[in-house]
Amino acid sequence: MNLKTRIIRMLANGSREVLSRLTQGGSSFPGKLALTLDPHILASLTKNYQIMVITGTNGKTMTTALCAQMARQKGYQIVTNASGSNMIQGIVGAFLAAEPLKAGEKGLAILEIDEGSLNKILQYFQPDVFIHTNLFEDQMDRYGSVQAVANLLEEAARRSPEAQVIANGDSPYLHMPDLENERLYFGFDYSTQSDAHFEPVSVNEPCPKCQHTLTYKYLSYGNLGDYLCPSCGLSRPSLDYRMMDIIELDADYAKVAFDEVEYELPMGGMYNVYNALAAYAFGRYLECTPEQIQAAFSGAPRISGRQEVVEYQGKEIHLNLIKNTVGMEQTLDLIGLTNEPMSIVFIINNQPADGEDIGWLQQVDFDRMASYPIKKIVTSGMCQQAITEELERSALSVPIQPMSVGDVVQWIQQTDETTIHIVASYTAMMAFRKVLTDQGIID
């Protein structure tokens, strides 16, 4: 690290210390400051690091946290952007906050990177590994189409042809047979288990190669499954790492078999089984033992706003971050695994970080909640009217009450409800957590 970078590092970290005293922390300002002083600082900061990049639509933050746990089990001292700040200022901030490498030392960085920022960031370093989680419709006003995002991921891999690609084989958009990169695929082995946890095959997904409608033998959710294009022959690749059985699955726990070895996960929901499978594939790439893999899963952190549980005056407040149709439906399915009476609060914003086009709400199947033991539904946020209208159009026969975010917190403080699920978009979740912090409900 040259002298200029050391000076910038000192200034940026000084600003972090000041901000942590004045605010709740989590600011991207140190990274922004460093980039203002040296727009190319990332090239200097990443020297002498092996770099693993996690990208895709959903599950990046949890997958990154689990992969970091795998690396720690192998004794690596790592740099990671655990908070999910996944654009260039967040990546720079993660390196600034890390302990500097000693002379001759080699570091390991495990980085979640936003799909749209990926190729801009890769101007400054070449990854050793890409992990591709999934690709769904998401912020279409920003990305244009799922295929456009797939093209960004493929372009990034082509820029680093020596990098290993570990991809979700169940996603038709992540099957990239023309890449020079070595590829490993993870996915579900449907032949070894019942279809109790899988959805009826009723999707209308175009083939990424020829646009003919794909056929699915099995479907997990969204566009993930065992697919085939009857026109051009594109099909799911051979899997290197397999989820062979879901033994138990509830809202906060799963027991699964990955390649015939059973693992326990301190998290629930089908989407987290996929996140864990991606991390398992990375653990196998690092040559982790089954014992190390289980230890990594057991040490998985609760990530802010992502299946986070806050206990307050005998109440359990479950925080669930959502961003698109698939994420919303998977979160609702997760909530449905809870059999006790509950209230659900939807807080939806459409700021740029959320995606300004909220048309995706119209595609959500809210009818899946019709059998849930819901006592009350509350709506809030910038898009309160839109989410309220979609819920009113559904088959639900539950009272729906619009509220401001401040009133939501006051209601939580006063209600005798004991189980409350918060379902919020990104900026809404950040604003809601701030109010909870200001009110002393969370630290």
Short mmCIF file of C-alpha atoms in Angstrom, two decimals:
data_model
loop_
_atom_site.label_atom_id
_atom_site.label_comp_id
_atom_site.label_asym_id
_atom_site.label_seq_id
_atom_site.Cartn_x
_atom_site.Cartn_y
_atom_site.Cartn_z
CA MET A 1 0.00 0.00 0.00
CA ASN A 2 1.55 3.30 -1.09
CA LEU A 3 1.84 6.43 1.05
CA LYS A 4 -1.08 8.21 -0.63
CA THR A 5 -3.41 5.28 0.09
CA ARG A 6 -2.23 5.15 3.71
CA ILE A 7 -3.01 8.83 4.22
CA ILE A 8 -6.46 8.48 2.61
CA ARG A 9 -7.12 5.41 4.74
CA MET A 10 -6.29 7.38 7.89
CA LEU A 11 -8.58 10.27 6.90
CA ALA A 12 -11.47 8.00 5.87
CA ASN A 13 -11.27 5.91 9.02
CA GLY A 14 -11.13 9.09 11.06
CA SER A 15 -14.39 10.17 9.47
CA ARG A 16 -15.86 6.76 10.33
CA GLU A 17 -14.97 7.27 13.99
CA VAL A 18 -16.59 10.70 14.06
CA LEU A 19 -19.73 9.44 12.32
CA SER A 20 -20.06 6.48 14.68
CA ARG A 21 -20.18 8.93 17.59
CA LEU A 22 -22.72 11.23 15.94
CA THR A 23 -24.95 8.64 14.26
CA GLN A 24 -25.82 4.97 14.51
CA GLY A 25 -22.99 4.16 12.10
CA GLY A 26 -23.35 2.24 8.84
CA SER A 27 -22.63 5.34 6.75
CA SER A 28 -21.04 4.94 3.33
CA PHE A 29 -19.25 8.28 3.79
CA PRO A 30 -15.73 6.87 4.44
CA GLY A 31 -15.82 5.04 1.10
CA LYS A 32 -17.19 8.09 -0.67
CA LEU A 33 -14.49 10.29 0.87
CA ALA A 34 -11.72 7.90 -0.16
CA LEU A 35 -13.07 7.73 -3.73
CA THR A 36 -13.24 11.53 -3.91
CA LEU A 37 -9.59 11.78 -2.89
CA ASP A 38 -8.52 8.92 -5.19
CA PRO A 39 -11.08 7.49 -7.67
CA HIS A 40 -8.75 4.51 -8.32
CA ILE A 41 -8.02 3.66 -4.68
CA LEU A 42 -9.69 0.26 -4.96
CA ALA A 43 -6.86 -0.98 -7.18
CA SER A 44 -4.39 -0.21 -4.41
CA LEU A 45 -6.56 -1.56 -1.59
CA THR A 46 -7.15 -4.93 -3.27
CA LYS A 47 -3.50 -5.72 -4.02
CA ASN A 48 -2.35 -8.96 -2.40
CA TYR A 49 -5.90 -10.24 -1.94
CA GLN A 50 -7.62 -13.29 -3.32
CA ILE A 51 -11.14 -12.09 -4.09
CA MET A 52 -14.42 -14.00 -4.10
CA VAL A 53 -17.41 -12.14 -5.57
CA ILE A 54 -21.04 -13.00 -4.75
CA THR A 55 -23.62 -11.52 -7.09
CA GLY A 56 -27.16 -12.16 -8.32
CA THR A 57 -30.66 -10.92 -7.57
CA ASN A 58 -31.65 -12.32 -4.18
CA GLY A 59 -29.75 -13.75 -1.22
CA LYS A 60 -26.38 -12.05 -1.75
CA THR A 61 -25.99 -10.76 1.81
CA MET A 62 -26.84 -14.04 3.53
CA THR A 63 -24.75 -16.06 1.06
CA THR A 64 -21.81 -13.71 1.61
CA ALA A 65 -22.10 -14.05 5.39
CA LEU A 66 -22.19 -17.86 5.15
CA CYS A 67 -19.23 -17.95 2.75
CA ALA A 68 -17.28 -15.75 5.16
CA GLN A 69 -18.03 -18.28 7.91
CA MET A 70 -16.71 -21.08 5.67
CA ALA A 71 -13.46 -19.17 5.11
CA ARG A 72 -13.07 -18.49 8.84
CA GLN A 73 -13.38 -22.23 9.49
CA LYS A 74 -10.31 -22.67 7.25
CA GLY A 75 -8.40 -20.08 9.25
CA TYR A 76 -8.55 -17.17 6.80
CA GLN A 77 -8.49 -13.59 8.03
CA ILE A 78 -11.02 -12.00 5.71
CA VAL A 79 -12.34 -8.72 4.42
CA THR A 80 -16.07 -8.68 3.74
CA ASN A 81 -18.87 -6.14 3.37
CA ALA A 82 -21.09 -7.87 5.92
CA SER A 83 -23.60 -5.01 6.10
CA GLY A 84 -24.65 -5.56 2.48
CA SER A 85 -23.30 -2.20 1.24
CA ASN A 86 -22.53 -3.61 -2.19
CA MET A 87 -21.71 -0.69 -4.48
CA ILE A 88 -18.22 0.70 -4.97
CA GLN A 89 -18.25 3.01 -1.91
CA GLY A 90 -19.29 0.05 0.28
CA ILE A 91 -16.55 -2.17 -1.18
CA VAL A 92 -13.94 0.54 -0.60
CA GLY A 93 -15.28 1.06 2.92
CA ALA A 94 -14.87 -2.64 3.73
CA PHE A 95 -11.18 -2.58 2.79
CA LEU A 96 -10.61 0.69 4.66
CA ALA A 97 -12.09 -0.81 7.83
CA ALA A 98 -9.98 -4.00 7.64
CA GLU A 99 -6.65 -4.48 9.33
CA PRO A 100 -3.82 -3.70 6.86
CA LEU A 101 -1.95 -6.71 5.55
CA LYS A 102 1.53 -7.31 6.87
CA ALA A 103 4.46 -7.38 4.47
CA GLY A 104 4.28 -10.52 2.34
CA GLU A 105 0.85 -11.48 3.70
CA LYS A 106 -1.94 -12.62 1.35
CA GLY A 107 -5.51 -11.70 2.24
CA LEU A 108 -8.92 -13.10 1.30
CA ALA A 109 -11.84 -10.83 0.43
CA ILE A 110 -15.42 -12.14 0.20
CA LEU A 111 -17.49 -9.43 -1.40
CA GLU A 112 -21.16 -9.01 -2.19
CA ILE A 113 -21.37 -6.85 -5.31
CA ASP A 114 -24.45 -5.27 -6.88
CA GLU A 115 -25.11 -6.67 -10.34
CA GLY A 116 -25.34 -3.26 -11.97
CA SER A 117 -22.07 -2.09 -10.37
CA LEU A 118 -20.15 -5.29 -11.05
CA ASN A 119 -18.27 -4.38 -14.21
CA LYS A 120 -17.46 -0.87 -12.99
CA ILE A 121 -15.90 -2.32 -9.84
CA LEU A 122 -14.00 -5.00 -11.76
CA GLN A 123 -11.96 -2.31 -13.51
CA TYR A 124 -9.78 -2.35 -10.39
CA PHE A 125 -9.19 -6.06 -9.70
CA GLN A 126 -9.76 -9.55 -11.07
CA PRO A 127 -11.71 -12.00 -8.88
CA ASP A 128 -10.57 -15.54 -8.25
CA VAL A 129 -14.11 -16.85 -7.77
CA PHE A 130 -17.60 -15.74 -8.82
CA ILE A 131 -20.66 -17.09 -7.01
CA HIS A 132 -23.90 -16.53 -8.94
CA THR A 133 -26.94 -16.91 -6.65
CA ASN A 134 -29.99 -16.49 -8.94
CA LEU A 135 -31.55 -14.08 -11.43
CA PHE A 136 -35.15 -12.86 -11.14
CA GLU A 137 -37.03 -9.78 -12.31
CA ASP A 138 -35.83 -6.97 -10.08
CA GLN A 139 -35.82 -3.16 -10.39
CA MET A 140 -36.72 -3.36 -14.07
CA ASP A 141 -36.55 0.43 -14.30
CA ARG A 142 -32.84 0.10 -13.52
CA TYR A 143 -31.83 -3.16 -15.21
CA GLY A 144 -34.23 -3.47 -18.14
CA SER A 145 -34.59 -7.26 -18.15
CA VAL A 146 -33.35 -10.42 -16.47
CA GLN A 147 -31.40 -11.24 -19.60
CA ALA A 148 -29.67 -7.86 -19.45
CA VAL A 149 -28.46 -8.69 -15.95
CA ALA A 150 -27.33 -12.14 -17.10
CA ASN A 151 -25.31 -10.40 -19.81
CA LEU A 152 -23.62 -8.24 -17.15
CA LEU A 153 -22.62 -11.32 -15.15
CA GLU A 154 -21.35 -13.08 -18.26
CA GLU A 155 -19.35 -9.99 -19.29
CA ALA A 156 -17.76 -9.87 -15.84
CA ALA A 157 -16.76 -13.54 -16.02
CA ARG A 158 -15.25 -13.03 -19.49
CA ARG A 159 -13.12 -10.19 -18.10
CA SER A 160 -11.61 -12.68 -15.63
CA PRO A 161 -11.32 -15.94 -17.62
CA GLU A 162 -9.10 -17.54 -14.97
CA ALA A 163 -11.76 -17.12 -12.29
CA GLN A 164 -13.79 -20.09 -11.07
CA VAL A 165 -17.55 -19.67 -11.52
CA ILE A 166 -19.81 -21.36 -8.95
CA ALA A 167 -23.38 -20.92 -10.20
CA ASN A 168 -26.93 -21.91 -9.37
CA GLY A 169 -27.57 -24.66 -11.92
CA ASP A 170 -31.33 -24.42 -11.35
CA SER A 171 -31.40 -20.94 -12.94
CA PRO A 172 -31.68 -21.01 -16.74
CA TYR A 173 -30.06 -17.57 -16.90
CA LEU A 174 -26.93 -18.74 -15.09
CA HIS A 175 -26.19 -21.62 -17.46
CA MET A 176 -23.42 -20.03 -19.55
CA PRO A 177 -21.90 -22.90 -21.55
CA ASP A 178 -19.81 -20.64 -23.79
CA LEU A 179 -17.68 -19.19 -20.98
CA GLU A 180 -13.98 -20.05 -20.90
CA ASN A 181 -14.12 -20.05 -17.10
CA GLU A 182 -14.20 -23.31 -15.21
CA ARG A 183 -17.74 -23.75 -13.88
CA LEU A 184 -19.25 -25.63 -10.96
CA TYR A 185 -23.01 -25.86 -10.48
CA PHE A 186 -25.15 -26.33 -7.39
CA GLY A 187 -28.85 -27.16 -7.33
CA PHE A 188 -31.65 -29.39 -6.12
CA ASP A 189 -31.68 -33.12 -6.83
CA TYR A 190 -35.44 -33.50 -7.11
CA SER A 191 -35.22 -37.22 -7.88
CA THR A 192 -34.19 -38.05 -4.30
CA GLN A 193 -37.10 -36.40 -2.46
CA SER A 194 -40.83 -35.85 -2.38
CA ASP A 195 -42.38 -32.77 -3.96
CA ALA A 196 -43.86 -31.57 -0.65
CA HIS A 197 -41.76 -28.40 -0.61
CA PHE A 198 -41.92 -27.60 -4.33
CA GLU A 199 -44.35 -25.54 -6.35
CA PRO A 200 -46.68 -26.75 -9.12
CA VAL A 201 -45.06 -26.25 -12.50
CA SER A 202 -46.99 -23.28 -13.86
CA VAL A 203 -44.36 -20.77 -15.03
CA ASN A 204 -44.09 -19.12 -18.41
CA GLU A 205 -40.32 -18.57 -18.55
CA PRO A 206 -38.63 -17.77 -21.88
CA CYS A 207 -35.50 -19.64 -22.86
CA PRO A 208 -32.49 -17.29 -22.49
CA LYS A 209 -31.03 -18.72 -25.69
CA CYS A 210 -33.95 -18.80 -28.17
CA GLN A 211 -36.91 -17.24 -26.27
CA HIS A 212 -39.08 -20.35 -26.68
CA THR A 213 -41.04 -21.17 -23.50
CA LEU A 214 -39.12 -23.48 -21.18
CA THR A 215 -40.67 -26.65 -19.79
CA TYR A 216 -39.99 -27.67 -16.18
CA LYS A 217 -39.97 -31.17 -14.78
CA TYR A 218 -39.69 -29.72 -11.25
CA LEU A 219 -39.90 -26.17 -9.90
CA SER A 220 -38.54 -24.85 -6.59
CA TYR A 221 -39.82 -21.29 -6.95
CA GLY A 222 -39.56 -18.37 -9.36
CA ASN A 223 -37.62 -19.68 -12.36
CA LEU A 224 -35.48 -22.17 -10.40
CA GLY A 225 -35.87 -25.82 -11.27
CA ASP A 226 -35.10 -28.71 -13.61
CA TYR A 227 -35.76 -27.03 -16.95
CA LEU A 228 -35.54 -27.87 -20.66
CA CYS A 229 -36.06 -25.86 -23.82
CA PRO A 230 -37.94 -28.08 -26.32
CA SER A 231 -36.81 -25.80 -29.15
CA CYS A 232 -33.03 -25.34 -28.80
CA GLY A 233 -32.30 -28.05 -26.21
CA LEU A 234 -30.93 -25.79 -23.46
CA SER A 235 -31.25 -27.77 -20.24
CA ARG A 236 -30.10 -27.71 -16.67
CA PRO A 237 -26.37 -28.53 -16.46
CA SER A 238 -25.01 -31.48 -14.53
CA LEU A 239 -24.85 -30.57 -10.85
CA ASP A 240 -21.59 -30.73 -8.88
CA TYR A 241 -23.20 -29.97 -5.49
CA ARG A 242 -26.69 -31.21 -4.67
CA MET A 243 -29.39 -30.56 -2.16
CA MET A 244 -30.71 -34.10 -1.80
CA ASP A 245 -33.36 -33.77 0.91
CA ILE A 246 -35.23 -31.23 3.00
CA ILE A 247 -35.70 -33.17 6.20
CA GLU A 248 -37.25 -30.37 8.28
CA LEU A 249 -38.23 -26.83 7.34
CA ASP A 250 -39.88 -24.12 9.40
CA ALA A 251 -39.62 -20.36 9.83
CA ASP A 252 -36.37 -20.37 11.81
CA TYR A 253 -34.74 -23.74 11.16
CA ALA A 254 -33.97 -26.24 8.43
CA LYS A 255 -32.41 -29.66 8.34
CA VAL A 256 -31.14 -30.65 4.92
CA ALA A 257 -28.94 -33.17 3.17
CA PHE A 258 -26.27 -31.75 0.89
CA ASP A 259 -24.53 -34.54 -1.03
CA GLU A 260 -25.83 -37.15 1.44
CA VAL A 261 -24.48 -35.34 4.52
CA GLU A 262 -27.06 -33.82 6.89
CA TYR A 263 -26.67 -30.22 8.04
CA GLU A 264 -28.70 -28.04 10.38
CA LEU A 265 -29.36 -24.43 9.44
CA PRO A 266 -30.34 -21.73 11.96
CA MET A 267 -32.63 -20.15 9.36
CA GLY A 268 -35.77 -21.19 7.55
CA GLY A 269 -37.39 -20.85 4.16
CA MET A 270 -36.65 -22.40 0.79
CA TYR A 271 -34.63 -19.39 -0.36
CA ASN A 272 -32.26 -19.80 2.59
CA VAL A 273 -31.76 -23.45 1.67
CA TYR A 274 -30.46 -22.17 -1.67
CA ASN A 275 -28.26 -19.58 0.07
CA ALA A 276 -26.82 -22.30 2.28
CA LEU A 277 -26.29 -24.58 -0.72
CA ALA A 278 -24.31 -21.84 -2.49
CA ALA A 279 -22.16 -21.38 0.62
CA TYR A 280 -21.78 -25.16 0.93
CA ALA A 281 -20.46 -25.27 -2.65
CA PHE A 282 -17.95 -22.56 -1.74
CA GLY A 283 -17.00 -24.48 1.40
CA ARG A 284 -16.34 -27.57 -0.68
CA TYR A 285 -14.27 -25.43 -3.06
CA LEU A 286 -12.18 -24.39 -0.01
CA GLU A 287 -11.94 -28.09 0.95
CA CYS A 288 -13.85 -27.62 4.20
CA THR A 289 -14.73 -30.79 6.08
CA PRO A 290 -18.39 -31.58 6.89
CA GLU A 291 -17.64 -30.59 10.49
CA GLN A 292 -16.27 -27.22 9.38
CA ILE A 293 -19.27 -26.68 7.11
CA GLN A 294 -21.69 -27.39 9.96
CA ALA A 295 -19.73 -25.06 12.25
CA ALA A 296 -19.98 -22.34 9.60
CA PHE A 297 -23.75 -22.80 9.36
CA SER A 298 -24.13 -22.84 13.14
CA GLY A 299 -22.18 -19.58 13.40
CA ALA A 300 -24.31 -17.80 10.81
CA PRO A 301 -25.09 -14.26 12.00
CA ARG A 302 -28.52 -12.69 12.12
CA ILE A 303 -28.29 -9.99 9.47
CA SER A 304 -29.99 -6.66 10.02
CA GLY A 305 -33.50 -6.76 8.55
CA ARG A 306 -33.15 -10.27 7.13
CA GLN A 307 -35.08 -12.73 9.26
CA GLU A 308 -33.97 -10.64 12.22
CA VAL A 309 -36.02 -11.22 15.38
CA VAL A 310 -36.41 -8.41 17.91
CA GLU A 311 -37.84 -9.24 21.34
CA TYR A 312 -39.69 -6.40 23.05
CA GLN A 313 -41.95 -6.55 26.10
CA GLY A 314 -42.99 -10.15 25.47
CA LYS A 315 -43.44 -9.57 21.74
CA GLU A 316 -41.47 -11.09 18.86
CA ILE A 317 -40.96 -8.64 15.98
CA HIS A 318 -39.73 -10.43 12.85
CA LEU A 319 -37.98 -8.17 10.31
CA ASN A 320 -38.10 -9.36 6.70
CA LEU A 321 -36.47 -7.41 3.87
CA ILE A 322 -38.01 -7.79 0.39
CA LYS A 323 -37.23 -6.26 -3.00
CA ASN A 324 -39.22 -7.99 -5.75
CA THR A 325 -42.04 -10.41 -6.54
CA VAL A 326 -40.07 -13.59 -5.86
CA GLY A 327 -38.63 -12.22 -2.62
CA MET A 328 -42.07 -11.14 -1.41
CA GLU A 329 -43.67 -14.51 -2.17
CA GLN A 330 -40.84 -16.46 -0.56
CA THR A 331 -41.08 -14.27 2.54
CA LEU A 332 -44.83 -14.83 2.72
CA ASP A 333 -44.24 -18.59 2.42
CA LEU A 334 -41.71 -18.34 5.26
CA ILE A 335 -44.23 -16.48 7.42
CA GLY A 336 -46.77 -19.19 6.58
CA LEU A 337 -44.58 -21.78 8.30
CA THR A 338 -45.55 -20.07 11.58
CA ASN A 339 -48.78 -21.58 12.87
CA GLU A 340 -49.42 -19.13 15.70
CA PRO A 341 -51.70 -16.06 15.42
CA MET A 342 -49.87 -13.08 13.96
CA SER A 343 -50.10 -9.57 12.56
CA ILE A 344 -48.27 -8.52 9.40
CA VAL A 345 -46.99 -5.02 8.62
CA PHE A 346 -46.10 -4.13 5.01
CA ILE A 347 -43.85 -1.04 4.64
CA ILE A 348 -43.07 -0.34 0.98
CA ASN A 349 -41.04 2.54 -0.47
CA ASN A 350 -40.02 3.24 -4.04
CA GLN A 351 -36.89 5.31 -3.66
CA PRO A 352 -34.06 4.58 -6.14
CA ALA A 353 -32.47 2.02 -3.80
CA ASP A 354 -35.79 0.12 -3.70
CA GLY A 355 -36.57 0.42 -7.40
CA GLU A 356 -38.92 3.22 -8.43
CA ASP A 357 -41.23 1.00 -10.51
CA ILE A 358 -43.59 -0.76 -8.09
CA GLY A 359 -45.50 -2.63 -10.80
CA TRP A 360 -44.05 -5.83 -9.36
CA LEU A 361 -46.55 -5.61 -6.49
CA GLN A 362 -49.32 -6.46 -8.95
CA GLN A 363 -47.62 -9.78 -9.72
CA VAL A 364 -47.47 -10.95 -6.08
CA ASP A 365 -49.82 -13.80 -5.18
CA PHE A 366 -51.19 -12.48 -1.88
CA ASP A 367 -53.88 -15.19 -1.95
CA ARG A 368 -51.25 -17.60 -0.57
CA MET A 369 -51.89 -15.97 2.83
CA ALA A 370 -55.62 -16.77 2.84
CA SER A 371 -55.24 -19.68 5.29
CA TYR A 372 -52.74 -17.95 7.62
CA PRO A 373 -53.89 -17.17 11.19
CA ILE A 374 -53.59 -13.41 10.59
CA LYS A 375 -55.34 -11.13 13.08
CA LYS A 376 -54.48 -7.81 11.46
CA ILE A 377 -52.61 -6.34 8.48
CA VAL A 378 -51.01 -2.89 8.62
CA THR A 379 -49.72 -0.99 5.56
CA SER A 380 -47.25 1.88 5.56
CA GLY A 381 -44.49 3.61 3.59
CA MET A 382 -44.37 5.74 0.46
CA CYS A 383 -46.35 3.11 -1.48
CA GLN A 384 -48.93 2.56 1.23
CA GLN A 385 -51.86 3.07 -1.14
CA ALA A 386 -50.48 0.65 -3.76
CA ILE A 387 -49.84 -2.19 -1.30
CA THR A 388 -53.21 -1.58 0.38
CA GLU A 389 -55.03 -1.82 -2.96
CA GLU A 390 -53.27 -5.07 -3.88
CA LEU A 391 -54.14 -6.63 -0.53
CA GLU A 392 -57.75 -5.51 -0.83
CA ARG A 393 -57.96 -7.16 -4.26
CA SER A 394 -56.76 -10.47 -2.82
CA ALA A 395 -58.81 -13.27 -1.23
CA LEU A 396 -57.86 -12.12 2.28
CA SER A 397 -60.64 -11.37 4.73
CA VAL A 398 -58.48 -9.59 7.31
CA PRO A 399 -58.74 -6.00 8.58
CA ILE A 400 -56.24 -3.74 6.78
CA GLN A 401 -55.19 -0.52 8.51
CA PRO A 402 -52.91 2.09 6.87
CA MET A 403 -50.50 3.88 9.25
CA SER A 404 -47.43 6.09 9.17
CA VAL A 405 -44.12 4.46 10.16
CA GLY A 406 -44.16 6.34 13.45
CA ASP A 407 -47.68 5.13 14.18
CA VAL A 408 -46.62 1.56 13.37
CA VAL A 409 -43.98 1.72 16.10
CA GLN A 410 -46.47 3.25 18.54
CA TRP A 411 -48.96 0.49 17.73
CA ILE A 412 -46.28 -2.16 18.34
CA GLN A 413 -45.56 -0.61 21.74
CA GLN A 414 -49.23 -0.59 22.72
CA THR A 415 -50.68 -3.74 21.14
CA ASP A 416 -51.12 -7.02 22.96
CA GLU A 417 -50.14 -8.92 19.79
CA THR A 418 -47.19 -11.21 20.53
CA THR A 419 -46.05 -12.12 16.99
CA ILE A 420 -45.59 -9.31 14.46
CA HIS A 421 -44.00 -9.76 11.03
CA ILE A 422 -42.56 -6.65 9.35
CA VAL A 423 -42.22 -7.00 5.55
CA ALA A 424 -40.36 -3.98 4.18
CA SER A 425 -38.42 -2.74 1.18
CA TYR A 426 -34.80 -1.62 1.65
CA THR A 427 -35.16 2.08 2.48
CA ALA A 428 -38.35 1.38 4.42
CA MET A 429 -36.54 -1.19 6.55
CA MET A 430 -33.67 1.22 7.23
CA ALA A 431 -36.12 3.96 8.26
CA PHE A 432 -38.15 1.57 10.40
CA ARG A 433 -35.08 0.22 12.19
CA LYS A 434 -33.97 3.80 12.89
CA VAL A 435 -37.29 4.56 14.56
CA LEU A 436 -37.00 1.34 16.58
CA THR A 437 -33.52 2.42 17.63
CA ASP A 438 -34.64 5.95 18.50
CA GLN A 439 -37.44 4.49 20.64
CA GLY A 440 -35.01 2.18 22.45
CA ILE A 441 -36.67 -0.99 21.13
CA ILE A 442 -33.40 -2.16 19.57
CA ASP A 443 -29.82 -1.13 20.34
#
